[in-house]
CSV table of C-alpha atoms in Angstrom, one decimal:
chain,number,residue,atom,x,y,z
A,27,UNK,CA,5.5,2.2,-30.3
A,28,UNK,CA,2.6,-0.7,-30.8
A,29,UNK,CA,5.4,-1.9,-33.6
A,30,UNK,CA,8.2,-2.1,-31.2
A,31,UNK,CA,5.9,-3.5,-28.6
A,32,UNK,CA,4.9,-6.6,-30.9
A,33,UNK,CA,8.3,-7.2,-31.9
A,34,UNK,CA,9.2,-7.7,-27.8
A,35,UNK,CA,6.4,-10.3,-27.4
A,36,UNK,CA,6.8,-12.3,-30.4
A,37,UNK,CA,10.4,-12.8,-29.2
A,38,UNK,CA,10.1,-13.1,-25.5
A,39,UNK,CA,8.8,-16.8,-25.5
A,40,UNK,CA,11.8,-18.1,-27.7
A,41,UNK,CA,14.2,-16.1,-25.1
A,42,UNK,CA,12.3,-17.7,-22.1
A,43,UNK,CA,12.8,-20.8,-23.5
A,44,UNK,CA,16.5,-20.2,-24.1
A,45,UNK,CA,16.9,-19.2,-20.9
A,46,UNK,CA,15.2,-22.2,-19.1
A,47,UNK,CA,17.2,-24.5,-21.6
A,48,UNK,CA,20.3,-23.0,-20.3
A,49,UNK,CA,19.8,-22.9,-16.8
A,50,UNK,CA,18.5,-26.5,-16.9
A,51,UNK,CA,21.5,-27.8,-18.6
A,52,UNK,CA,24.1,-25.9,-16.4
A,53,UNK,CA,21.8,-27.0,-12.8
A,54,UNK,CA,22.2,-30.3,-14.3
A,55,UNK,CA,25.6,-30.7,-14.7
A,56,UNK,CA,26.8,-28.8,-11.7
A,57,UNK,CA,29.0,-31.1,-9.3
A,58,UNK,CA,28.0,-32.5,-5.9
A,59,UNK,CA,24.6,-34.8,-4.9
A,60,UNK,CA,21.5,-33.0,-4.6
A,61,UNK,CA,20.4,-36.1,-2.7
A,62,UNK,CA,22.5,-34.8,0.4
A,63,UNK,CA,20.2,-32.0,0.9
A,64,UNK,CA,17.2,-34.5,0.5
A,65,UNK,CA,17.9,-37.3,2.8
A,66,UNK,CA,21.0,-36.4,4.4
A,67,UNK,CA,24.6,-37.4,4.1
A,68,UNK,CA,23.8,-40.6,6.3
A,69,UNK,CA,20.9,-41.9,4.3
A,70,UNK,CA,23.3,-42.0,1.0
A,71,UNK,CA,24.4,-45.8,2.3
A,72,UNK,CA,20.7,-46.8,2.0
A,73,UNK,CA,19.8,-47.9,-1.5
A,74,UNK,CA,16.2,-48.3,-0.5
A,75,UNK,CA,15.7,-44.4,0.8
A,76,UNK,CA,18.2,-43.4,-2.3
A,77,UNK,CA,16.1,-45.1,-4.8
A,78,UNK,CA,12.8,-44.1,-3.1
A,79,UNK,CA,14.0,-40.3,-3.0
A,80,UNK,CA,15.2,-40.4,-6.9
A,81,UNK,CA,11.7,-41.7,-8.1
A,82,UNK,CA,10.2,-39.2,-5.5
A,83,UNK,CA,11.9,-36.1,-7.4
A,84,UNK,CA,12.6,-37.5,-10.5
A,85,UNK,CA,16.2,-37.7,-10.8
A,86,UNK,CA,15.7,-41.7,-11.8
A,87,UNK,CA,15.0,-40.4,-15.4
A,88,UNK,CA,17.2,-39.3,-18.2
A,89,UNK,CA,18.4,-35.6,-18.7
A,90,UNK,CA,15.9,-35.2,-21.8
A,91,UNK,CA,13.0,-36.7,-19.8
A,92,UNK,CA,13.3,-34.4,-17.2
A,93,UNK,CA,14.1,-31.5,-19.5
A,94,UNK,CA,10.5,-31.9,-21.2
A,95,UNK,CA,8.7,-32.6,-17.8
A,96,UNK,CA,10.4,-29.6,-16.4
A,97,UNK,CA,9.1,-27.4,-19.4
A,98,UNK,CA,5.9,-28.9,-19.2
A,99,UNK,CA,5.5,-28.0,-15.5
A,100,UNK,CA,6.5,-24.7,-16.5
A,101,UNK,CA,4.2,-24.1,-18.9
A,102,UNK,CA,1.6,-24.5,-16.7
A,103,UNK,CA,3.1,-22.1,-14.2
A,104,UNK,CA,4.7,-25.0,-11.7
A,105,UNK,CA,8.5,-24.3,-10.9
A,106,UNK,CA,8.6,-27.3,-9.4
A,107,UNK,CA,9.4,-28.5,-5.5
A,108,UNK,CA,12.4,-27.0,-3.4
A,109,UNK,CA,14.5,-29.9,-2.6
A,110,UNK,CA,15.5,-27.9,0.7
A,111,UNK,CA,12.2,-26.4,2.1
A,112,UNK,CA,9.8,-28.9,0.2
A,113,UNK,CA,7.5,-25.9,-0.7
A,114,UNK,CA,6.4,-25.0,-4.2
A,115,UNK,CA,9.4,-22.8,-5.5
A,116,UNK,CA,6.9,-20.6,-7.1
A,117,UNK,CA,5.6,-19.7,-3.7
A,118,UNK,CA,9.0,-19.4,-2.2
A,119,UNK,CA,9.7,-17.0,-4.9
A,120,UNK,CA,6.3,-15.0,-4.0
A,121,UNK,CA,7.3,-15.1,-0.1
A,122,UNK,CA,10.3,-13.6,-0.9
A,123,UNK,CA,10.2,-11.4,-4.1
A,124,UNK,CA,8.3,-8.3,-2.2
A,125,UNK,CA,11.3,-7.8,0.2
A,126,UNK,CA,13.6,-7.8,-2.4
A,127,UNK,CA,11.6,-5.3,-4.5
A,128,UNK,CA,11.0,-3.2,-1.6
A,129,UNK,CA,14.9,-2.9,-1.3
A,130,UNK,CA,15.7,-2.4,-5.0
A,131,UNK,CA,13.2,0.1,-5.4
A,132,UNK,CA,14.7,2.0,-2.5
A,133,UNK,CA,18.2,1.5,-3.9
A,134,UNK,CA,17.2,2.6,-7.2
A,135,UNK,CA,15.5,6.2,-6.3
A,136,UNK,CA,18.5,6.6,-3.9
A,137,UNK,CA,20.5,5.7,-7.0
A,138,UNK,CA,18.9,7.5,-9.6
A,139,UNK,CA,18.2,11.0,-7.6
A,140,UNK,CA,21.8,11.1,-6.9
A,141,UNK,CA,23.2,10.2,-10.3
A,142,UNK,CA,21.6,12.8,-11.6
A,143,UNK,CA,22.0,15.4,-9.0
A,144,UNK,CA,25.9,14.3,-9.6
A,145,UNK,CA,25.8,14.2,-13.4
A,146,UNK,CA,24.3,17.8,-13.3
A,147,UNK,CA,26.8,19.5,-10.9
A,148,UNK,CA,29.7,17.1,-12.9
A,149,UNK,CA,28.4,18.8,-16.3
A,150,UNK,CA,28.0,22.6,-15.2
A,151,UNK,CA,31.3,22.4,-13.1
A,152,UNK,CA,33.6,20.9,-15.6
A,153,UNK,CA,37.2,20.5,-14.8
A,154,UNK,CA,36.5,22.0,-11.1
A,155,UNK,CA,37.2,20.6,-8.2
A,156,UNK,CA,33.0,20.0,-7.7
A,157,UNK,CA,33.4,17.8,-11.1
A,158,UNK,CA,36.3,16.1,-10.0
A,159,UNK,CA,34.8,15.6,-6.4
A,160,UNK,CA,31.4,14.3,-7.8
A,161,UNK,CA,33.5,12.0,-10.3
A,162,UNK,CA,35.3,10.4,-7.8
A,163,UNK,CA,32.3,9.6,-5.5
A,164,UNK,CA,30.5,8.2,-8.4
A,165,UNK,CA,33.6,5.9,-9.2
A,166,UNK,CA,34.0,4.8,-5.8
A,167,UNK,CA,30.2,3.8,-5.7
A,168,UNK,CA,31.2,1.4,-9.1
A,169,UNK,CA,34.9,0.4,-7.5
A,170,UNK,CA,34.3,-0.6,-3.7
A,171,UNK,CA,32.9,-4.1,-3.4
A,172,UNK,CA,29.5,-4.4,-1.9
A,173,UNK,CA,30.0,-6.8,0.4
A,174,UNK,CA,33.1,-5.0,2.1
A,175,UNK,CA,30.6,-1.7,1.8
A,176,UNK,CA,28.0,-3.3,3.8
A,177,UNK,CA,30.5,-4.8,6.4
A,178,UNK,CA,31.7,-1.3,6.9
A,179,UNK,CA,28.7,0.1,6.7
A,180,UNK,CA,27.3,-2.3,9.4
A,181,UNK,CA,30.3,-1.5,12.0
A,182,UNK,CA,30.6,2.4,11.8
A,183,UNK,CA,26.5,3.0,12.2
A,184,UNK,CA,25.1,0.2,13.8
A,185,UNK,CA,28.1,-1.5,15.9
A,186,UNK,CA,30.1,1.8,16.6
A,187,UNK,CA,27.9,4.4,16.6
A,188,UNK,CA,24.5,2.7,16.8
A,189,UNK,CA,22.6,5.4,14.5
A,190,UNK,CA,20.8,2.5,12.6
A,191,UNK,CA,19.9,-0.6,13.4
A,192,UNK,CA,21.5,-4.1,12.3
A,193,UNK,CA,20.1,-6.5,10.1
A,194,UNK,CA,17.1,-7.7,9.2
A,195,UNK,CA,13.7,-6.1,7.9
A,196,UNK,CA,12.7,-5.4,11.4
A,197,UNK,CA,14.0,-5.4,15.3
A,198,UNK,CA,13.9,-8.6,16.5
A,199,UNK,CA,11.8,-8.2,19.4
A,200,UNK,CA,9.0,-6.3,17.3
A,201,UNK,CA,6.3,-8.4,15.9
A,202,UNK,CA,5.9,-8.5,12.4
A,203,UNK,CA,2.3,-6.9,10.7
A,204,UNK,CA,0.2,-8.8,8.8
A,205,UNK,CA,1.4,-10.0,5.5
A,206,UNK,CA,-0.7,-8.3,2.7
A,207,UNK,CA,1.5,-7.0,0.1
A,208,UNK,CA,4.9,-8.3,1.8
A,209,UNK,CA,6.3,-4.8,1.5
A,210,UNK,CA,6.9,-4.1,4.8
A,211,UNK,CA,6.7,-0.3,4.7
A,212,UNK,CA,3.3,-0.5,3.3
A,213,UNK,CA,2.0,-3.3,5.6
A,214,UNK,CA,2.8,-1.5,8.9
A,215,UNK,CA,1.0,1.3,7.3
A,216,UNK,CA,-1.9,-0.9,6.7
A,217,UNK,CA,-1.7,-2.1,10.3
A,218,UNK,CA,-1.6,1.3,11.8
A,219,UNK,CA,1.5,0.6,13.3
A,220,UNK,CA,3.5,4.0,13.0
A,221,UNK,CA,6.5,2.7,15.5
A,222,UNK,CA,7.0,-0.4,13.2
A,223,UNK,CA,6.7,1.9,10.0
A,224,UNK,CA,9.4,3.8,11.4
A,225,UNK,CA,11.2,0.8,12.2
A,226,UNK,CA,11.5,-0.9,8.9
A,227,UNK,CA,12.3,2.3,7.6
A,228,UNK,CA,15.5,2.6,9.5
A,229,UNK,CA,16.3,-0.8,8.6
A,230,UNK,CA,16.0,-0.2,5.1
A,231,UNK,CA,18.5,3.1,4.9
A,232,UNK,CA,21.2,1.1,5.7
A,233,UNK,CA,21.2,-1.8,2.5
A,234,UNK,CA,19.6,0.5,0.1
A,235,UNK,CA,22.4,3.1,0.2
A,236,UNK,CA,24.8,0.4,0.0
A,237,UNK,CA,23.2,-1.2,-3.0
A,238,UNK,CA,22.1,2.2,-4.4
A,239,UNK,CA,25.8,3.6,-4.4
A,240,UNK,CA,26.6,1.1,-7.2
A,241,UNK,CA,23.5,2.6,-9.3
A,242,UNK,CA,25.1,6.1,-8.4
A,243,UNK,CA,27.9,6.1,-10.1
A,244,UNK,CA,26.8,4.2,-13.5
A,245,UNK,CA,24.0,7.2,-13.7
A,246,UNK,CA,26.4,10.0,-12.8
A,247,UNK,CA,28.5,8.8,-15.1
A,248,UNK,CA,25.8,8.4,-18.0
A,249,UNK,CA,24.4,11.9,-17.2
A,250,UNK,CA,27.4,13.7,-17.2
A,251,UNK,CA,28.6,12.5,-20.4
A,252,UNK,CA,24.8,13.3,-22.0
A,253,UNK,CA,24.7,17.1,-20.5
A,254,UNK,CA,28.3,17.7,-21.7
A,255,UNK,CA,26.8,16.9,-25.1
A,256,UNK,CA,23.4,18.7,-24.8
A,257,UNK,CA,24.9,21.6,-23.4
A,258,UNK,CA,26.9,22.5,-26.6
A,259,UNK,CA,23.8,22.1,-28.6
A,260,UNK,CA,22.3,25.2,-30.5
A,261,UNK,CA,18.8,25.0,-28.7
A,262,UNK,CA,20.8,25.5,-25.4
A,263,UNK,CA,22.6,28.6,-26.6
A,264,UNK,CA,19.6,30.1,-28.0
A,265,UNK,CA,18.1,29.5,-24.8
A,266,UNK,CA,20.7,31.6,-22.9
A,267,UNK,CA,20.5,34.0,-25.7
A,268,UNK,CA,16.7,34.8,-24.9
A,269,UNK,CA,17.6,35.6,-21.3
A,270,UNK,CA,16.5,32.1,-19.6
A,271,UNK,CA,18.2,31.3,-15.9
A,272,UNK,CA,20.5,28.8,-16.0
A,273,UNK,CA,18.6,26.7,-13.8
A,274,UNK,CA,16.2,26.8,-16.4
A,275,UNK,CA,18.3,26.2,-19.0
A,276,UNK,CA,20.2,23.3,-17.1
A,277,UNK,CA,16.6,21.4,-15.9
A,278,UNK,CA,14.0,22.2,-18.3
A,279,UNK,CA,16.2,22.0,-21.7
A,280,UNK,CA,19.2,20.2,-20.9
A,281,UNK,CA,18.4,17.6,-18.2
A,282,UNK,CA,15.0,16.8,-20.3
A,283,UNK,CA,16.9,16.0,-23.3
A,284,UNK,CA,20.0,14.2,-21.3
A,285,UNK,CA,18.0,11.5,-19.6
A,286,UNK,CA,16.5,9.8,-22.7
A,287,UNK,CA,20.1,7.5,-23.0
A,288,UNK,CA,20.1,7.0,-18.9
A,289,UNK,CA,16.6,5.7,-19.2
A,290,UNK,CA,18.4,2.5,-20.8
A,291,UNK,CA,20.7,2.5,-18.3
A,292,UNK,CA,18.0,2.7,-15.6
A,293,UNK,CA,16.0,-0.1,-17.0
A,294,UNK,CA,18.6,-2.7,-16.8
A,295,UNK,CA,20.0,-1.5,-13.9
A,296,UNK,CA,17.0,-2.1,-12.2
A,297,UNK,CA,17.0,-5.8,-13.5
A,298,UNK,CA,20.1,-6.2,-12.3
A,299,UNK,CA,19.8,-5.4,-8.6
A,300,UNK,CA,17.1,-7.8,-8.3
A,301,UNK,CA,19.2,-10.7,-9.0
A,302,UNK,CA,22.6,-8.8,-8.2
A,303,UNK,CA,21.5,-7.9,-4.6
A,304,UNK,CA,22.8,-11.5,-3.4
A,305,UNK,CA,25.9,-10.3,-1.4
A,306,UNK,CA,23.8,-7.1,0.3
A,307,UNK,CA,20.4,-9.6,1.6
A,308,UNK,CA,23.3,-12.2,2.9
A,309,UNK,CA,25.2,-9.5,5.0
A,310,UNK,CA,22.4,-7.6,5.9
A,311,UNK,CA,20.0,-10.9,6.4
A,312,UNK,CA,17.4,-9.7,4.3
A,313,UNK,CA,14.8,-12.4,3.8
A,314,UNK,CA,14.5,-12.0,-0.1
A,315,UNK,CA,15.4,-14.1,-3.3
A,316,UNK,CA,19.1,-12.9,-3.5
A,317,UNK,CA,19.6,-14.7,0.2
A,318,UNK,CA,17.7,-17.6,-1.3
A,319,UNK,CA,19.7,-18.0,-4.5
A,320,UNK,CA,22.7,-18.5,-1.7
A,321,UNK,CA,20.8,-21.0,0.4
A,322,UNK,CA,19.9,-23.0,-2.8
A,323,UNK,CA,23.4,-22.8,-4.4
A,324,UNK,CA,24.6,-24.2,-1.2
A,325,UNK,CA,22.2,-27.0,-1.0
A,326,UNK,CA,22.2,-28.0,-4.7
A,327,UNK,CA,18.6,-27.3,-4.9
A,328,UNK,CA,18.2,-27.5,-8.7
A,329,UNK,CA,14.6,-26.3,-8.7
A,330,UNK,CA,14.9,-23.3,-6.9
A,331,UNK,CA,18.3,-22.6,-8.4
A,332,UNK,CA,16.4,-22.5,-12.0
A,333,UNK,CA,13.5,-20.9,-10.7
A,334,UNK,CA,15.6,-17.8,-9.5
A,335,UNK,CA,17.4,-17.6,-12.5
A,336,UNK,CA,14.2,-17.9,-14.6
A,337,UNK,CA,12.8,-15.2,-12.2
A,338,UNK,CA,16.1,-12.7,-12.9
A,339,UNK,CA,15.8,-13.9,-16.7
A,340,UNK,CA,12.0,-12.4,-17.1
A,341,UNK,CA,13.4,-9.5,-14.8
A,342,UNK,CA,15.5,-8.6,-17.6
A,343,UNK,CA,13.3,-9.0,-20.5
A,344,UNK,CA,10.2,-6.9,-18.6
A,345,UNK,CA,12.7,-4.4,-17.9
A,346,UNK,CA,14.0,-4.4,-21.6
A,347,UNK,CA,10.4,-4.0,-23.0
A,348,UNK,CA,9.7,-1.4,-20.4
A,349,UNK,CA,12.8,0.8,-21.3
A,350,UNK,CA,12.2,0.4,-24.8
A,351,UNK,CA,8.5,1.8,-24.7
A,352,UNK,CA,9.7,4.4,-22.3
A,353,UNK,CA,12.2,5.3,-24.9
A,354,UNK,CA,9.9,5.3,-27.6
A,355,UNK,CA,7.4,7.6,-25.9
A,356,UNK,CA,10.5,10.3,-25.1
A,357,UNK,CA,12.0,9.9,-28.3
A,358,UNK,CA,10.0,10.5,-31.6
A,359,UNK,CA,13.2,9.6,-33.4
A,360,UNK,CA,13.4,5.8,-32.1
A,361,UNK,CA,9.3,5.4,-33.1
A,362,UNK,CA,9.9,6.8,-36.6
A,363,UNK,CA,12.8,4.3,-36.7
A,364,UNK,CA,10.7,1.5,-35.8
C-alpha cells in the first residue's frame, strides 16, 4: 500500500502541471474579450482605460509570460484575482466549496445507499418483476437530463404541492448562522438554531435527490453485475450448504466482495459530482463552485475559470488516490500486484 501511495504522490505534481497548462491555454484561446467584464463595454472606446486595465491584469504581456507568471503564483498558493468579483479566486473558492461539498456528500449518500440496495435486490431476484423495476429506476436516473429533472422536482414538490421549499440553502426570511465551517447543517447546529437546521435539511432534500439519482443508476448496475458474479462463486454455495440464512449470505458474504469493484465507481463519481453539479446548483440557486463556474464562464473570467478547473482536477486526482488506497486495503490481490 505504501508503494501505491508513493507512486501516486510522485506522479501527482506532473499531472497537476498538465491540468494547469491545458486549462490555461484553452482559457486564453476562448473567443471573447475579458475586458468587458473588467471595465465594461462602454469603456472599451477609451484607450487609456483599456491600457491601464491590461497593465493591471497582465493582459498586455505575451502568452508565455502570462503562463510563467501564473505558474509561479500558483506555486505560492495564488490562483489570481477574479475579474468579476475583484477578490482572490482562492478566497472565492474557499467560500463556495463547503456548499458544494455539503450537497455532493448528501447526494453520494442517497445515491450509494439506494444504488446498493437496488443492485442487491436486482441480483437476488434476477429476471423477475422486481429486477426489471430496479433496473428501470436505475436506468431512468442515468438517462433523464439533470436540468429537466430538477425543474420538474421544483414544479411538483415546491410550486404545486408545497411539500418542500424552493431554491437556496435557507428561507430568504431566515438569518443565516455565523460561518464556522461553511456547512449549513453544521453551522446551524453549532449556533443552536434547531429551526434553521430543519430548514437547511428541507432545502437540501430536492437538490441532493436530483443529483443523487444519477449516482444511483451507476452504482446499481455495478453492484448488480458484481453480485451476480459473486453469487455463483463456490464460497457462497458453501455458505448456503452450511445452513447460513439468505440474508447473511447476501450481506455478509456476497455483498462484501461485490462492493470491491464499486469502490472505483464511487470514488470517481464523487469527484465528478464536485464539478458536475453545475446544472443542479444553477437550478436550485445553490451558492457552490458550480454556479461560480457558470458566472465565470459568462463573463470570461479567466482566473476564476482556471481556478475552478484546477480544483476539479485536484478533486479527481485525490479521489483516484483515495480509491486506490481503499481498494488496496480491502483487496489483498492488489497489494501483492503492486
